[in-house]
Amino acid sequence: MSELPLYLLLGVFCGLVSIALSSCTSVAIETVESLQRTTGLPKSASPALGGLIVGLLALMYPEVLYWGFENVDILLESRPFTSGLSMTILVQLIGVKVLATSLCRAFGLVGGYYAPSLFIGAATGMAYGKFMRFAFTGPEPLLHVPFLDVASPQAYGLVGMAATLAGVCKVPLTSVLLLFELTQDYRIVLPLLGAVGLSSWITSPQRFTKSIRSKLDAQEKKSSIAQEANDMATDNKQATSMDTADLSQELCKIESSLCVNDTNVKNIFENLTVAEAMKTNYCAVSMRTPLIEALDLMLVEKQPFVMITENKTSVIGLLALKTVQDFFRATKSTRTQAEVKELLVSHVCQGGRCKSWSVTPQMPLTTAEKIMDSHGLDHLPVVSEHGNHQQRGLLVGFVDRECIAITQRAMAMKEFFTSMYETEKEER
């Protein structure tokens, strides 16, 4: 087929339009949420405001409203006694429909992407087809290609519907079968497969996952460098915190007992202390300990850090595995095996790299969690606060996010079984 490249190019355009719809929807949702936070707009009023905005758009472009598939028929010029829309109007309808769909989704109006994607695809294909006929077979063609026989704009409109549906809803096979069922023409299968395949490839989640991951890695590297320059006492743990939050959400979906939503249980959490959650089995080294020994200790105990103490009692700081990795990455110098063996913990901790915040056993557990969140930490040393001057500040253990999560879940289950037992007792 001589015009197959034209259909492939249409698939590229439909993929880009699909990306524009998804991106515009994301921006609209973020904007509306920010508006609700800043102005105090109740969520119950959001659909009314969204309907008002879309209604104003419909005064200028009534085709953007949903009339069943009547408006798609108008775009495809398939109804008798209906005049077709110009290429300029079709391009305008693409932008307005994308905007209207995004606003409806953002303001909470009920609806999906299926019908809008068909409308947007039909408008894209019709505008593209009319431009190609004007460019190749018009009275004054822009390009004269004798062997190229350009099909009617309706053919491009139908292929555009399938390609946009595949790009937006990620259903390429469904799109191909749907359009073939509508046309009953096997000659359109090859260009249809090409356009749908290109549109799906452009909007594939794998491409966006790699792009987003590279951006997140760049942002994490930037924030790590800035934080190290401003405050050498903290480690950048934002990615770990995000992973922990995502893991907690997945656990909640799998097992509801791991989720804590009850108000009474949350009140109990506020009364928990660090002493109830801390671990007393920890690994300790001194500033004069060889770095190799500290790493071996982490490996044996399966812990990503070791405590740095003075005389095995007073805590000086915390040496994390990430700190060691950053140290070797920052130096970027090749060392011999003998030089590596001579490295001490003090070499890595120069410039306050190993300094850490600390908490006391009687401190509220929520306070320790806030310190972790505000400074991007996952571990905190626990030091004593009672006794004489020599005993005060002695290392007694550590607390981390895993300790806090386990303690909270255990307390939640204990409260659940206690309340259930009391309920059964009252019923008896």
Coordinates of C-alpha atoms in Angstrom, one line a residue:
M1 CA 0.0 0.0 0.0
S2 CA 1.5 3.3 -1.2
E3 CA 0.1 5.4 1.6
L4 CA 1.1 3.1 4.5
P5 CA 3.8 5.6 5.7
L6 CA 1.0 8.2 6.0
Y7 CA -0.9 5.9 8.4
L8 CA 2.3 5.3 10.4
L9 CA 2.8 9.0 10.8
L10 CA -0.8 9.3 11.9
G11 CA -0.1 6.7 14.6
V12 CA 2.8 8.9 15.8
F13 CA 0.5 11.9 16.0
C14 CA -2.2 9.9 17.9
G15 CA 0.4 8.7 20.4
L16 CA 1.5 12.3 21.0
V17 CA -2.1 13.4 21.5
S18 CA -2.6 10.5 23.9
I19 CA 0.4 11.7 26.0
A20 CA -1.0 15.2 25.9
L21 CA -4.4 14.0 27.3
S22 CA -2.7 12.0 30.1
S23 CA -0.3 14.9 31.0
C24 CA -3.1 17.5 30.9
T25 CA -5.2 15.4 33.2
S26 CA -2.4 15.0 35.7
V27 CA -1.7 18.7 35.7
A28 CA -5.4 19.5 36.1
I29 CA -5.8 17.1 39.0
E30 CA -2.8 18.7 40.8
T31 CA -4.1 22.2 40.1
V32 CA -7.6 21.4 41.5
E33 CA -6.1 19.7 44.6
S34 CA -3.9 22.8 45.2
L35 CA -6.9 25.0 44.7
Q36 CA -8.9 23.0 47.2
R37 CA -6.1 23.2 49.8
T38 CA -5.5 27.0 49.4
T39 CA -9.1 28.2 49.1
G40 CA -10.8 25.6 51.3
L41 CA -13.2 24.7 48.4
P42 CA -15.3 21.7 49.5
K43 CA -15.0 18.6 47.4
S44 CA -18.8 18.5 47.1
A45 CA -18.7 21.8 45.2
S46 CA -16.0 20.8 42.8
P47 CA -18.2 18.9 40.3
A48 CA -20.5 21.9 40.1
L49 CA -17.5 24.2 39.3
G50 CA -16.2 21.8 36.8
G51 CA -19.5 21.5 35.1
L52 CA -19.7 25.3 34.9
I53 CA -16.3 25.6 33.2
V54 CA -17.1 22.8 30.7
G55 CA -20.5 24.4 30.0
L56 CA -18.8 27.7 29.2
L57 CA -16.5 25.8 26.8
A58 CA -19.5 24.1 25.2
L59 CA -21.1 27.5 24.4
M60 CA -18.2 28.0 21.9
Y61 CA -17.6 24.4 21.0
P62 CA -20.8 22.4 21.5
E63 CA -19.3 19.3 19.9
V64 CA -17.2 18.6 23.0
L65 CA -20.3 17.5 25.0
Y66 CA -21.3 13.9 24.9
W67 CA -24.3 13.1 22.7
G68 CA -23.8 9.4 22.5
F69 CA -21.8 8.9 19.3
E70 CA -23.7 11.5 17.3
N71 CA -20.8 14.0 17.6
V72 CA -18.4 11.3 16.3
D73 CA -20.6 10.8 13.3
I74 CA -20.5 14.6 12.7
L75 CA -16.7 14.5 12.8
L76 CA -16.6 11.6 10.3
E77 CA -19.3 13.2 8.1
S78 CA -21.2 9.9 8.0
R79 CA -24.6 11.4 8.5
P80 CA -26.6 12.8 5.5
F81 CA -27.4 16.5 5.2
T82 CA -24.5 17.4 7.6
S83 CA -21.7 19.7 6.5
G84 CA -18.2 18.7 7.4
L85 CA -16.0 20.6 9.8
S86 CA -13.0 22.5 8.5
M87 CA -9.5 21.4 9.3
T88 CA -9.0 24.4 11.6
I89 CA -12.1 23.7 13.6
L90 CA -11.0 20.0 14.0
V91 CA -7.6 21.0 15.4
Q92 CA -9.4 23.4 17.8
L93 CA -11.8 20.6 18.9
I94 CA -8.8 18.4 19.7
G95 CA -7.4 20.9 22.2
V96 CA -10.7 21.9 23.7
K97 CA -11.8 18.2 24.1
V98 CA -8.5 17.4 25.8
L99 CA -9.0 20.4 28.2
A100 CA -12.6 19.6 28.9
T101 CA -11.9 15.9 29.6
S102 CA -9.0 16.8 31.9
L103 CA -11.2 19.3 33.8
C104 CA -14.0 16.8 34.2
R105 CA -11.6 14.2 35.7
A106 CA -10.0 16.8 38.0
F107 CA -13.2 18.2 39.4
G108 CA -14.7 14.8 40.1
L109 CA -17.3 14.5 37.4
V110 CA -18.1 10.9 36.6
G111 CA -16.7 9.7 33.3
G112 CA -13.9 7.8 31.7
Y113 CA -11.5 7.9 28.7
Y114 CA -13.2 5.6 26.3
A115 CA -15.7 8.0 24.6
P116 CA -13.4 11.0 24.8
S117 CA -10.5 9.1 23.2
L118 CA -12.7 8.0 20.3
F119 CA -13.8 11.6 19.8
I120 CA -10.2 13.0 20.0
G121 CA -9.0 10.2 17.7
A122 CA -11.7 10.9 15.1
A123 CA -10.9 14.6 15.1
T124 CA -7.2 14.0 14.9
G125 CA -7.6 11.5 12.0
M126 CA -10.0 13.7 10.1
A127 CA -7.8 16.8 10.4
Y128 CA -4.8 14.7 9.4
G129 CA -6.6 13.2 6.4
K130 CA -7.9 16.5 5.1
F131 CA -4.4 18.0 5.4
M132 CA -2.9 15.0 3.4
R133 CA -5.5 15.3 0.7
F134 CA -4.8 19.0 0.4
A135 CA -1.0 18.4 0.4
F136 CA -1.0 15.6 -2.2
T137 CA -4.2 15.7 -4.2
G138 CA -5.5 19.2 -3.9
P139 CA -6.0 21.7 -6.7
E140 CA -2.6 23.1 -5.9
P141 CA -0.8 20.3 -4.1
L142 CA 2.2 21.0 -2.0
L143 CA 3.9 17.8 -3.0
H144 CA 3.3 16.0 -6.3
V145 CA 3.6 12.2 -5.9
P146 CA 1.9 10.5 -8.9
F147 CA 1.9 7.0 -7.5
L148 CA 0.4 8.1 -4.1
D149 CA -3.4 7.6 -3.9
V150 CA -4.6 9.3 -0.7
A151 CA -7.7 7.8 0.9
S152 CA -10.7 9.8 2.1
P153 CA -10.3 11.6 5.4
Q154 CA -12.9 9.3 6.9
A155 CA -10.5 6.4 6.6
Y156 CA -7.9 8.3 8.5
G157 CA -10.5 9.3 11.0
L158 CA -11.4 5.7 11.8
V159 CA -7.7 4.7 12.1
G160 CA -7.2 7.7 14.3
M161 CA -10.0 6.6 16.6
A162 CA -8.4 3.2 17.1
A163 CA -4.8 4.6 17.5
T164 CA -5.9 7.1 20.1
L165 CA -8.0 4.6 22.0
A166 CA -5.0 2.3 22.1
G167 CA -2.7 5.0 23.3
V168 CA -4.9 6.4 26.0
C169 CA -6.5 3.1 27.3
K170 CA -3.5 0.8 26.6
V171 CA -5.7 -1.7 24.6
P172 CA -4.2 -2.1 21.2
L173 CA -5.7 -5.5 20.4
T174 CA -9.2 -4.3 21.4
S175 CA -8.8 -1.2 19.3
V176 CA -7.8 -3.2 16.2
L177 CA -10.7 -5.7 16.6
L178 CA -13.2 -2.9 17.3
L179 CA -12.3 -1.0 14.2
F180 CA -12.2 -4.1 12.0
E181 CA -15.7 -5.0 13.3
L182 CA -16.9 -1.5 12.4
T183 CA -15.4 -1.4 8.9
Q184 CA -15.6 -5.1 7.8
D185 CA -12.7 -4.2 5.4
Y186 CA -9.6 -6.4 5.5
R187 CA -7.7 -3.8 3.5
I188 CA -7.5 -1.4 6.4
V189 CA -5.9 -4.0 8.7
L190 CA -2.3 -3.4 7.7
P191 CA -2.4 0.4 8.2
L192 CA -4.5 0.0 11.3
L193 CA -2.0 -2.4 12.9
G194 CA 0.9 0.0 12.1
A195 CA -0.8 3.1 13.5
V196 CA -2.1 1.3 16.6
G197 CA 1.3 -0.3 17.2
L198 CA 3.2 3.0 16.9
S199 CA 0.7 4.8 19.2
S200 CA 1.0 2.1 21.8
W201 CA 4.8 2.1 21.6
I202 CA 5.0 5.9 22.1
T203 CA 2.7 5.8 25.2
S204 CA 4.0 2.5 26.6
P205 CA 4.4 2.6 30.4
Q206 CA 8.0 1.2 30.2
R207 CA 9.2 4.3 28.4
F208 CA 7.7 6.6 31.0
T209 CA 9.0 4.4 33.9
K210 CA 12.5 4.7 32.6
S211 CA 12.1 8.5 32.1
I212 CA 10.6 9.1 35.5
R213 CA 13.2 6.8 37.2
S214 CA 16.1 8.8 35.6
K215 CA 14.5 12.1 36.7
L216 CA 14.1 10.8 40.2
D217 CA 17.7 9.6 40.3
A218 CA 18.9 13.0 39.1
Q219 CA 16.8 14.8 41.7
E220 CA 18.0 12.4 44.5
K221 CA 21.6 13.0 43.5
K222 CA 21.1 16.7 43.5
S223 CA 19.4 16.8 46.9
S224 CA 22.1 14.4 48.3
I225 CA 24.9 16.8 47.3
A226 CA 23.0 19.9 48.6
Q227 CA 22.2 18.2 51.9
E228 CA 25.7 17.0 52.4
A229 CA 27.0 20.5 51.9
N230 CA 24.5 22.2 54.2
D231 CA 24.3 19.5 57.0
M232 CA 26.8 16.7 57.1
A233 CA 24.9 15.2 60.1
T234 CA 22.1 13.7 58.1
D235 CA 21.8 11.1 55.3
N236 CA 19.5 11.5 52.4
K237 CA 16.9 8.7 52.8
Q238 CA 14.0 10.1 50.8
A239 CA 13.9 7.3 48.3
T240 CA 13.9 4.7 51.1
S241 CA 11.0 6.5 52.8
M242 CA 9.0 6.5 49.6
D243 CA 9.6 2.8 49.1
T244 CA 8.6 2.1 52.7
A245 CA 5.4 4.1 52.3
D246 CA 4.6 2.3 49.0
L247 CA 5.3 -1.1 50.7
S248 CA 3.0 -0.2 53.6
Q249 CA 0.2 0.6 51.1
E250 CA 0.7 -2.7 49.3
L251 CA 0.6 -4.6 52.7
C252 CA -2.6 -2.8 53.5
K253 CA -4.2 -4.0 50.3
I254 CA -3.1 -7.6 51.0
E255 CA -3.8 -7.8 54.7
S256 CA -6.1 -5.3 56.4
S257 CA -4.8 -6.1 59.8
L258 CA -1.6 -4.3 58.9
C259 CA -3.4 -1.0 58.4
V260 CA -4.1 1.3 61.3
N261 CA -7.0 3.6 60.8
D262 CA -8.9 3.4 64.1
T263 CA -8.9 6.6 66.1
N264 CA -8.6 4.8 69.5
V265 CA -5.5 2.9 68.3
K266 CA -3.9 6.1 67.1
N267 CA -4.5 7.7 70.5
I268 CA -2.6 4.7 72.0
F269 CA 0.3 5.3 69.6
E270 CA 0.7 8.8 71.0
N271 CA 1.3 7.3 74.5
L272 CA 4.0 4.9 73.3
T273 CA 7.6 5.7 74.3
V274 CA 10.9 4.9 72.6
A275 CA 11.7 2.4 75.3
E276 CA 8.7 0.2 74.1
A277 CA 10.0 0.0 70.6
M278 CA 13.8 0.2 70.8
K279 CA 16.2 -2.6 70.2
T280 CA 19.0 -3.2 72.7
N281 CA 21.1 -5.6 70.5
Y282 CA 23.3 -3.3 68.5
C283 CA 26.8 -3.3 66.9
A284 CA 29.3 -0.8 68.2
V285 CA 32.8 0.3 67.0
S286 CA 35.1 3.1 67.9
M287 CA 36.7 5.8 65.8
R288 CA 40.0 3.8 65.8
T289 CA 38.3 0.6 64.5
P290 CA 39.5 -0.4 61.0
L291 CA 36.9 0.2 58.4
I292 CA 37.1 -3.3 57.1
E293 CA 36.2 -4.6 60.6
A294 CA 33.2 -2.3 60.7
L295 CA 32.0 -3.6 57.3
D296 CA 32.5 -7.2 58.4
L297 CA 30.4 -6.5 61.5
M298 CA 27.6 -5.1 59.4
L299 CA 27.8 -8.2 57.2
V300 CA 27.7 -10.7 60.2
E301 CA 24.9 -8.9 62.0
K302 CA 23.0 -8.1 58.8
Q303 CA 22.6 -4.5 59.8
P304 CA 23.1 -1.5 57.5
F305 CA 24.9 0.5 60.2
V306 CA 27.0 0.4 63.4
M307 CA 27.1 2.7 66.4
I308 CA 30.3 4.7 67.1
T309 CA 31.0 4.8 70.8
E310 CA 33.7 6.0 73.1
N311 CA 34.9 3.5 75.7
K312 CA 32.0 1.3 74.5
T313 CA 29.5 3.5 76.4
S314 CA 29.1 7.1 75.2
V315 CA 27.7 7.4 71.7
I316 CA 29.6 9.6 69.2
G317 CA 27.6 8.9 66.1
L318 CA 26.4 6.3 63.6
L319 CA 28.3 4.9 60.6
A320 CA 25.8 3.8 57.9
L321 CA 26.7 1.7 54.9
K322 CA 25.5 4.5 52.7
T323 CA 28.0 6.9 54.3
V324 CA 30.8 4.5 53.4
Q325 CA 29.5 4.2 49.8
D326 CA 29.3 8.0 49.5
F327 CA 32.9 8.3 50.9
F328 CA 34.4 6.0 48.3
R329 CA 32.3 7.6 45.6
A330 CA 33.3 11.1 46.5
T331 CA 37.1 10.4 46.7
K332 CA 37.1 8.7 43.3
S333 CA 40.7 7.6 43.8
T334 CA 42.1 4.1 43.3
R335 CA 43.6 2.6 46.5
T336 CA 45.7 -0.5 46.9
Q337 CA 44.5 -3.3 49.1
A338 CA 47.0 -2.3 51.8
E339 CA 45.7 1.3 51.8
V340 CA 42.1 0.1 52.1
K341 CA 43.1 -2.1 55.1
E342 CA 44.7 1.0 56.8
L343 CA 41.5 3.0 56.6
L344 CA 39.8 3.7 59.9
V345 CA 36.3 4.7 60.8
S346 CA 37.6 8.1 61.7
H347 CA 38.7 8.6 58.0
V348 CA 35.1 8.1 56.8
C349 CA 33.6 10.3 59.6
Q350 CA 35.7 13.4 58.9
G351 CA 33.7 16.6 58.6
G352 CA 30.9 15.3 60.8
R353 CA 29.6 12.7 58.4
C354 CA 28.7 10.3 61.1
K355 CA 27.0 12.6 63.5
S356 CA 23.5 11.6 64.3
W357 CA 20.5 12.8 66.2
S358 CA 19.6 10.8 69.3
V359 CA 16.6 10.1 71.5
T360 CA 15.9 9.0 75.0
P361 CA 13.9 6.0 76.2
Q362 CA 11.2 8.1 77.8
M363 CA 10.7 10.2 74.7
P364 CA 7.4 9.8 72.9
L365 CA 7.7 7.4 69.9
T366 CA 5.9 9.9 67.7
T367 CA 8.6 12.4 68.4
A368 CA 11.3 10.0 67.3
E369 CA 9.3 9.3 64.1
K370 CA 9.0 13.1 63.4
I371 CA 12.8 13.5 63.9
M372 CA 13.3 10.7 61.3
D373 CA 10.9 12.3 58.9
S374 CA 12.2 15.8 59.2
H375 CA 15.9 14.8 58.8
G376 CA 15.6 11.9 56.4
L377 CA 16.8 9.3 58.8
D378 CA 16.0 5.6 59.3
H379 CA 17.9 4.9 62.5
L380 CA 18.3 6.8 65.8
P381 CA 20.6 6.0 68.7
V382 CA 18.9 5.8 72.1
V383 CA 20.9 7.3 75.0
S384 CA 20.1 7.3 78.8
E385 CA 18.8 10.4 80.4
H386 CA 18.9 9.4 84.1
G387 CA 21.6 8.7 86.6
N388 CA 24.7 10.6 87.5
H389 CA 26.7 12.8 85.2
Q390 CA 28.9 9.9 84.0
Q391 CA 26.0 7.6 83.2
R392 CA 23.9 10.3 81.4
G393 CA 24.2 10.0 77.6
L394 CA 25.3 6.4 77.5
L395 CA 24.1 4.3 74.6
V396 CA 21.4 1.9 75.5
G397 CA 20.0 0.8 72.1
F398 CA 18.6 2.2 68.9
V399 CA 15.2 2.7 67.2
D400 CA 14.4 2.5 63.5
R401 CA 11.4 2.6 61.2
E402 CA 11.0 -1.2 61.4
C403 CA 10.8 -1.1 65.2
I404 CA 8.2 1.6 65.1
A405 CA 6.1 -0.2 62.5
I406 CA 6.2 -3.6 64.3
T407 CA 5.3 -1.9 67.7
Q408 CA 2.4 -0.1 66.2
R409 CA 1.0 -3.2 64.5
A410 CA 1.4 -5.3 67.6
M411 CA -0.4 -2.6 69.7
A412 CA -3.1 -2.4 67.1
M413 CA -3.7 -6.2 67.1
K414 CA -3.6 -6.2 70.9
E415 CA -6.2 -3.5 71.1
F416 CA -8.3 -5.3 68.5
F417 CA -8.4 -8.6 70.4
T418 CA -8.9 -6.8 73.7
S419 CA -11.9 -4.9 72.4
M420 CA -13.3 -8.1 70.8
Y421 CA -12.9 -10.0 74.0
E422 CA -14.7 -7.3 76.0
T423 CA -17.5 -7.2 73.4
E424 CA -18.0 -11.0 73.7
K425 CA -18.0 -10.7 77.5
E426 CA -20.7 -8.0 77.5
E427 CA -22.9 -10.1 75.1
R428 CA -22.7 -13.1 77.5

